[in-house]
Short mmCIF file of C-alpha atoms and ligand atoms in Angstrom, two decimals:
data_model
loop_
_atom_site.label_atom_id
_atom_site.label_comp_id
_atom_site.label_asym_id
_atom_site.label_seq_id
_atom_site.Cartn_x
_atom_site.Cartn_y
_atom_site.Cartn_z
CA MET A 294 -47.87 40.39 -8.09
CA THR A 295 -44.81 40.51 -5.82
CA PRO A 296 -43.50 36.95 -5.66
CA ASP A 297 -43.10 35.42 -2.20
CA ILE A 298 -40.76 32.74 -3.56
CA LEU A 299 -38.03 33.53 -6.11
CA CYS A 300 -36.18 30.69 -7.87
CA LEU A 301 -32.77 31.36 -9.42
CA GLY A 302 -31.18 28.92 -11.86
CA GLU A 303 -31.13 27.45 -15.34
CA PRO A 304 -34.24 26.26 -17.18
CA MET A 305 -33.58 23.64 -19.87
CA LEU A 306 -35.54 22.15 -22.70
CA GLU A 307 -35.97 18.47 -21.90
CA PHE A 308 -36.01 15.45 -24.21
CA ASN A 309 -37.08 12.43 -22.18
CA GLN A 310 -36.71 8.97 -23.72
CA LYS A 311 -39.80 6.79 -23.52
CA PRO A 312 -39.76 2.96 -23.54
CA ASP A 313 -40.36 2.98 -27.34
CA GLY A 314 -37.10 4.93 -27.82
CA ASN A 315 -38.70 8.20 -28.91
CA TYR A 316 -37.96 11.40 -27.03
CA LEU A 317 -40.77 13.30 -25.39
CA PRO A 318 -40.11 17.07 -25.42
CA GLY A 319 -40.77 18.95 -22.21
CA HIS A 320 -39.38 21.52 -19.83
CA GLY A 321 -36.88 20.97 -17.02
CA GLY A 322 -34.16 22.65 -15.01
CA ASP A 323 -34.27 22.18 -11.28
CA THR A 324 -35.22 25.65 -10.04
CA SER A 325 -37.78 26.17 -12.81
CA ASN A 326 -39.28 22.80 -11.86
CA ALA A 327 -39.43 23.89 -8.22
CA ALA A 328 -41.04 27.20 -9.23
CA ILE A 329 -43.78 25.43 -11.18
CA ALA A 330 -44.34 22.88 -8.41
CA ALA A 331 -44.80 25.75 -5.92
CA ALA A 332 -47.10 27.66 -8.29
CA ARG A 333 -49.25 24.53 -8.74
CA GLN A 334 -49.76 24.57 -4.98
CA GLY A 335 -50.97 28.15 -5.13
CA ALA A 336 -47.81 30.03 -4.09
CA ARG A 337 -46.79 33.39 -5.61
CA VAL A 338 -43.58 32.49 -7.40
CA GLY A 339 -41.11 34.18 -9.74
CA MET A 340 -38.08 33.07 -11.77
CA ILE A 341 -34.72 34.80 -12.00
CA THR A 342 -32.77 33.66 -15.05
CA HIS A 343 -31.51 34.37 -18.55
CA LEU A 344 -32.81 32.63 -21.68
CA GLY A 345 -31.73 32.74 -25.32
CA THR A 346 -33.83 34.60 -27.86
CA ASP A 347 -34.46 31.18 -29.46
CA ALA A 348 -37.75 29.30 -29.70
CA PHE A 349 -36.83 27.32 -26.57
CA GLY A 350 -36.52 30.50 -24.52
CA GLN A 351 -39.88 31.66 -25.80
CA SER A 352 -41.46 28.33 -24.88
CA PHE A 353 -40.32 28.83 -21.27
CA LEU A 354 -41.88 32.28 -21.19
CA ASP A 355 -45.12 30.74 -22.47
CA LEU A 356 -44.92 27.91 -19.95
CA TRP A 357 -44.34 30.19 -16.96
CA ALA A 358 -47.15 32.50 -18.12
CA SER A 359 -49.54 29.55 -18.27
CA GLU A 360 -48.38 28.34 -14.82
CA GLY A 361 -48.69 31.77 -13.21
CA VAL A 362 -44.93 32.07 -12.57
CA ASP A 363 -43.79 35.72 -12.60
CA THR A 364 -41.18 36.50 -15.29
CA THR A 365 -40.37 40.12 -14.43
CA SER A 366 -36.82 39.01 -13.53
CA VAL A 367 -36.28 36.85 -16.61
CA ARG A 368 -34.18 38.31 -19.43
CA GLN A 369 -33.69 37.05 -22.99
CA VAL A 370 -30.17 37.61 -24.34
CA THR A 371 -29.12 37.58 -27.99
CA ASP A 372 -25.61 36.12 -27.66
CA ALA A 373 -26.31 32.74 -26.02
CA HIS A 374 -28.76 29.84 -26.22
CA THR A 375 -31.25 28.27 -23.85
CA GLY A 376 -29.93 25.05 -22.27
CA VAL A 377 -31.02 21.58 -23.44
CA TYR A 378 -30.81 18.14 -21.83
CA PHE A 379 -31.74 14.55 -22.56
CA VAL A 380 -33.07 12.02 -20.06
CA THR A 381 -32.41 8.31 -20.67
CA HIS A 382 -33.50 5.46 -18.40
CA GLY A 383 -31.27 2.54 -17.41
CA PRO A 384 -31.19 -0.13 -14.71
CA ASP A 385 -29.83 2.43 -12.20
CA GLY A 386 -32.58 4.98 -12.81
CA HIS A 387 -32.49 8.06 -15.00
CA GLU A 388 -29.42 9.70 -16.51
CA PHE A 389 -29.03 13.29 -17.74
CA SER A 390 -26.96 14.34 -20.79
CA TYR A 391 -26.46 18.09 -21.19
CA LEU A 392 -26.08 20.60 -24.01
CA ARG A 393 -25.68 23.65 -21.82
CA ALA A 394 -22.07 24.91 -21.88
CA GLY A 395 -22.05 28.64 -22.66
CA SER A 396 -25.83 28.90 -22.23
CA ALA A 397 -27.60 32.17 -21.46
CA ALA A 398 -28.17 31.25 -17.81
CA SER A 399 -24.55 30.19 -17.31
CA ARG A 400 -23.43 33.67 -18.36
CA MET A 401 -25.40 35.37 -15.61
CA GLY A 402 -23.38 37.23 -13.00
CA PRO A 403 -23.91 39.17 -9.76
CA GLY A 404 -24.58 42.40 -11.71
CA ASP A 405 -27.65 40.85 -13.38
CA LEU A 406 -29.76 40.42 -10.25
CA PRO A 407 -33.14 42.09 -9.55
CA VAL A 408 -32.10 43.79 -6.31
CA THR A 409 -35.49 45.07 -5.12
CA ALA A 410 -37.36 41.85 -5.90
CA LEU A 411 -34.76 39.89 -3.93
CA GLN A 412 -34.94 42.26 -0.99
CA GLN A 413 -38.74 41.86 -0.93
CA ALA A 414 -38.90 38.07 -1.31
CA LYS A 415 -39.90 35.80 1.56
CA ILE A 416 -37.86 32.89 0.20
CA LEU A 417 -35.09 32.58 -2.39
CA HIS A 418 -34.63 29.05 -3.74
CA VAL A 419 -31.28 28.11 -5.30
CA SER A 420 -29.32 24.91 -5.83
CA GLY A 421 -25.96 23.33 -6.40
CA ILE A 422 -26.81 23.33 -10.11
CA SER A 423 -27.42 27.10 -10.05
CA GLN A 424 -23.84 27.42 -8.83
CA ALA A 425 -22.25 24.60 -10.87
CA ILE A 426 -23.07 25.97 -14.32
CA SER A 427 -20.35 28.68 -14.19
CA ASP A 428 -18.22 30.76 -11.82
CA THR A 429 -20.24 33.89 -12.59
CA ALA A 430 -23.49 32.06 -11.83
CA ALA A 431 -21.98 30.78 -8.57
CA ASP A 432 -21.13 34.35 -7.61
CA ALA A 433 -24.62 35.53 -8.63
CA VAL A 434 -26.11 33.00 -6.21
CA PHE A 435 -23.91 34.22 -3.33
CA GLU A 436 -24.94 37.81 -4.06
CA ALA A 437 -28.64 36.86 -4.32
CA ILE A 438 -28.39 35.11 -0.95
CA ARG A 439 -26.91 38.28 0.56
CA LEU A 440 -29.66 40.48 -0.88
CA VAL A 441 -32.54 38.28 0.28
CA ARG A 442 -31.19 38.06 3.79
CA GLU A 443 -30.58 41.81 3.83
CA GLY A 444 -34.31 42.21 3.20
CA GLY A 445 -35.22 39.76 5.97
CA GLY A 446 -36.11 36.84 3.68
CA ARG A 447 -34.99 33.23 3.98
CA VAL A 448 -32.87 31.16 1.61
CA SER A 449 -33.52 27.57 0.61
CA TYR A 450 -30.80 25.41 -0.97
CA ASP A 451 -31.04 22.03 -2.70
CA THR A 452 -27.64 20.36 -3.07
CA ASN A 453 -28.61 18.79 -6.45
CA LEU A 454 -25.09 17.47 -6.98
CA ARG A 455 -24.24 17.06 -10.68
CA LEU A 456 -20.70 15.76 -11.07
CA LYS A 457 -20.92 16.25 -14.85
CA LEU A 458 -20.88 19.98 -14.11
CA TRP A 459 -18.15 20.32 -11.48
CA PRO A 460 -15.69 18.19 -9.51
CA LEU A 461 -16.67 16.93 -6.05
CA GLU A 462 -14.07 19.03 -4.22
CA ARG A 463 -15.38 22.27 -5.70
CA ALA A 464 -18.99 21.20 -5.19
CA ARG A 465 -18.18 20.59 -1.52
CA ALA A 466 -16.44 23.92 -1.02
CA VAL A 467 -19.12 25.98 -2.75
CA THR A 468 -22.23 24.23 -1.44
CA HIS A 469 -20.96 24.18 2.15
CA ALA A 470 -20.11 27.91 1.92
CA ALA A 471 -23.57 28.63 0.53
CA MET A 472 -25.37 26.39 3.03
CA ALA A 473 -23.64 28.29 5.83
CA GLN A 474 -25.63 31.35 4.70
CA CYS A 475 -28.94 29.55 4.17
CA ASP A 476 -32.00 28.93 6.32
CA ILE A 477 -33.54 25.85 4.73
CA ALA A 478 -31.34 22.95 3.57
CA LEU A 479 -32.91 20.51 1.11
CA PRO A 480 -30.28 17.83 0.41
CA GLY A 481 -30.99 14.43 -1.14
CA LEU A 482 -29.44 11.47 0.63
CA GLU A 483 -27.20 10.36 -2.25
CA ASP A 484 -25.82 13.89 -2.76
CA ALA A 485 -25.34 14.46 0.94
CA VAL A 486 -23.37 11.23 1.46
CA GLN A 487 -20.91 12.36 -1.21
CA LEU A 488 -20.76 15.98 -0.07
CA THR A 489 -20.42 15.37 3.65
CA GLY A 490 -18.62 12.01 3.67
CA LEU A 491 -21.20 10.87 6.26
CA GLU A 492 -23.50 7.84 5.87
CA ALA A 493 -26.17 8.02 8.58
CA PRO A 494 -29.10 10.35 7.84
CA GLU A 495 -29.11 11.58 11.48
CA ASP A 496 -25.45 12.59 11.19
CA ILE A 497 -26.06 14.31 7.86
CA VAL A 498 -28.93 16.47 9.14
CA GLN A 499 -26.83 17.39 12.19
CA PHE A 500 -23.97 18.38 9.86
CA TYR A 501 -26.24 20.80 7.98
CA LEU A 502 -27.85 22.18 11.16
CA ASP A 503 -24.34 22.86 12.48
CA LEU A 504 -23.46 24.71 9.25
CA GLY A 505 -26.30 27.19 9.76
CA PRO A 506 -29.76 26.31 8.36
CA SER A 507 -32.55 26.12 10.96
CA ILE A 508 -34.59 23.64 8.90
CA VAL A 509 -33.13 20.58 7.18
CA ALA A 510 -35.26 18.24 5.05
CA LEU A 511 -33.15 15.29 3.87
CA THR A 512 -35.05 13.35 1.21
CA LEU A 513 -34.68 9.56 1.49
CA GLY A 514 -36.56 8.45 -1.66
CA SER A 515 -39.25 5.85 -0.96
CA LYS A 516 -38.39 5.99 2.77
CA GLY A 517 -39.71 9.55 3.03
CA THR A 518 -37.89 12.57 4.41
CA LEU A 519 -35.87 13.12 7.57
CA VAL A 520 -36.89 16.56 8.80
CA ALA A 521 -34.81 18.29 11.45
CA THR A 522 -34.90 21.54 13.38
CA SER A 523 -32.89 22.42 16.46
CA GLU A 524 -35.81 21.07 18.61
CA LYS A 525 -36.95 17.98 16.78
CA GLN A 526 -35.96 15.34 14.23
CA SER A 527 -38.36 12.88 12.67
CA ILE A 528 -38.82 10.79 9.55
CA VAL A 529 -41.91 11.86 7.62
CA PRO A 530 -42.91 8.72 5.67
CA VAL A 531 -44.48 8.50 2.22
CA ARG A 532 -46.75 5.90 0.67
CA GLU A 533 -44.96 3.92 -2.05
CA VAL A 534 -46.16 4.33 -5.63
CA LYS A 535 -45.30 2.59 -8.93
CA ALA A 536 -42.81 5.14 -10.28
CA VAL A 537 -42.12 5.34 -14.02
CA ASP A 538 -39.79 8.37 -14.06
CA ALA A 539 -38.29 10.08 -11.01
CA THR A 540 -37.10 13.15 -12.98
CA ALA A 541 -37.82 16.25 -10.90
CA ALA A 542 -39.22 14.38 -7.90
CA GLY A 543 -36.71 16.28 -5.76
CA ASP A 544 -37.62 19.60 -7.34
CA THR A 545 -41.32 18.89 -6.84
CA PHE A 546 -40.57 18.18 -3.20
CA ASP A 547 -38.69 21.48 -2.91
CA GLY A 548 -41.33 23.67 -4.54
CA THR A 549 -44.19 22.07 -2.64
CA PHE A 550 -42.30 22.21 0.67
CA LEU A 551 -41.58 25.92 0.24
CA ALA A 552 -45.15 26.68 -0.84
CA ARG A 553 -46.46 24.98 2.29
CA LEU A 554 -43.94 26.80 4.55
CA VAL A 555 -45.06 30.14 3.09
CA ALA A 556 -48.68 29.07 3.64
CA GLY A 557 -47.87 28.59 7.34
CA ASP A 558 -47.23 24.85 7.76
CA ASP A 559 -44.51 23.71 10.13
CA PRO A 560 -41.64 21.84 8.40
CA PHE A 561 -43.01 18.40 9.36
CA GLU A 562 -46.47 19.06 7.93
CA ALA A 563 -44.92 20.73 4.86
CA ALA A 564 -42.77 17.61 4.29
CA ARG A 565 -45.78 15.30 4.51
CA TYR A 566 -47.42 17.32 1.79
CA ALA A 567 -44.25 17.64 -0.30
CA ASN A 568 -43.54 13.88 -0.06
CA ALA A 569 -46.99 13.21 -1.51
CA ALA A 570 -46.44 15.66 -4.38
CA ALA A 571 -43.02 14.13 -5.14
CA ALA A 572 -44.48 10.60 -5.17
CA LEU A 573 -47.29 11.65 -7.51
CA THR A 574 -44.94 13.30 -10.01
CA THR A 575 -43.04 10.01 -10.54
CA LEU A 576 -46.19 8.45 -12.03
CA GLY A 577 -45.65 10.19 -15.41
CA TYR A 578 -42.76 10.93 -17.77
CA GLY A 579 -40.98 14.27 -17.78
CA ALA A 580 -40.17 16.93 -15.22
CA VAL A 581 -43.13 19.29 -15.39
CA ALA A 582 -46.09 17.56 -17.03
CA PRO A 583 -46.89 15.09 -14.22
CA MET A 584 -46.44 17.55 -11.32
CA PRO A 585 -49.62 17.41 -9.25
CA ARG A 586 -51.83 20.32 -8.35
CA LYS A 587 -53.09 21.01 -4.85
CA GLU A 588 -56.29 18.93 -5.19
CA ALA A 589 -54.40 15.81 -6.32
CA VAL A 590 -52.01 16.07 -3.35
CA THR A 591 -54.86 16.55 -0.90
CA GLU A 592 -56.67 13.53 -2.35
CA PHE A 593 -53.52 11.35 -2.12
CA LEU A 594 -53.08 12.35 1.53
CA ALA A 595 -56.75 11.69 2.28
CA GLN A 596 -56.41 8.14 0.88
CA GLU A 597 -53.37 7.66 3.11
CA ALA A 598 -55.39 8.58 6.16
CA VAL A 599 -58.05 5.88 5.47
O1 LIG B 775 -29.73 18.27 -13.99
C1 LIG B 775 -30.07 19.43 -14.21
O2 LIG B 775 -29.29 20.36 -14.35
C2 LIG B 775 -31.48 19.79 -14.28
O3 LIG B 775 -31.86 20.82 -13.82
C3 LIG B 775 -32.36 18.83 -14.97
C4 LIG B 775 -33.55 18.30 -14.24
O4 LIG B 775 -34.73 18.96 -14.62
C5 LIG B 775 -33.41 18.29 -12.76
O5 LIG B 775 -32.12 18.00 -12.45
C6 LIG B 775 -34.29 17.27 -12.14
O6 LIG B 775 -33.94 17.20 -10.79
P1 LIG B 775 -34.38 16.08 -9.75
O7 LIG B 775 -35.56 16.58 -9.01
O8 LIG B 775 -33.20 15.95 -8.87
O9 LIG B 775 -34.67 14.84 -10.57
#
């Protein structure tokens, strides 16, 4: 299978704290989450990353195999570990604590990329996290963007701002430079306010359109998503649900949105679908386990129409 969508970034073992205090093991990492979300919608997806030769790395290979995510461009290295993170839940939502410095993925560089696969991909999905984990990883993302575009593919970028990984000034400089070479911008409102210094969603989408992307989907949480192209801007609403854990809601939006674009939806229809998938994934704990499959999303949307 030649993947249509390639996701480049760091997968991480997840330990998510439940109300009883115990940690639920699972899998996370934003671009891996997006890859699985897209695969669950039926897209042909592949990962580009490095893992350790530890049991955690192996469990990702098993997970992707069971989800139908292509691992041809995944390498296991002997001199570094797979990343780990913990999710705790407080009054302000969820918080991430990382054990990832020096990880296998953070040691990736531009020379490690699968050139042909990138040149053949329809969409490359990357994020601020893919670039925040190290300077070499940041450079690898810039090179991957160049290769995909050289082959005629499009690039999608989620800002996923993590200030535990890099300072705001560097995040601004790098993500704006990357966005300027991207086609699909997927910022979250909170990130975008910090990165752009703007407050109004309409101003933020205009900022990103002016940088270069032809599609911007600014996620607004329970208010839905403001989708913008050069011709049209509109808020695509979402039905509110009783969320228990919002981990990976943004990634689920991304993967589903890209799967629907590849399937031929326009950005507004793709956002309606992706909003529903993101809402559904907040109903369970963990990044990957509660991600809905196609049938569940279709059913949720059908209920909305009643
Ligand atoms: O923080 C990181 O580096 C991670 O990759 C861990 C998480 O799996 C994603 O961050 C979840 O992302 P959201 O969809 O924004 O909740």
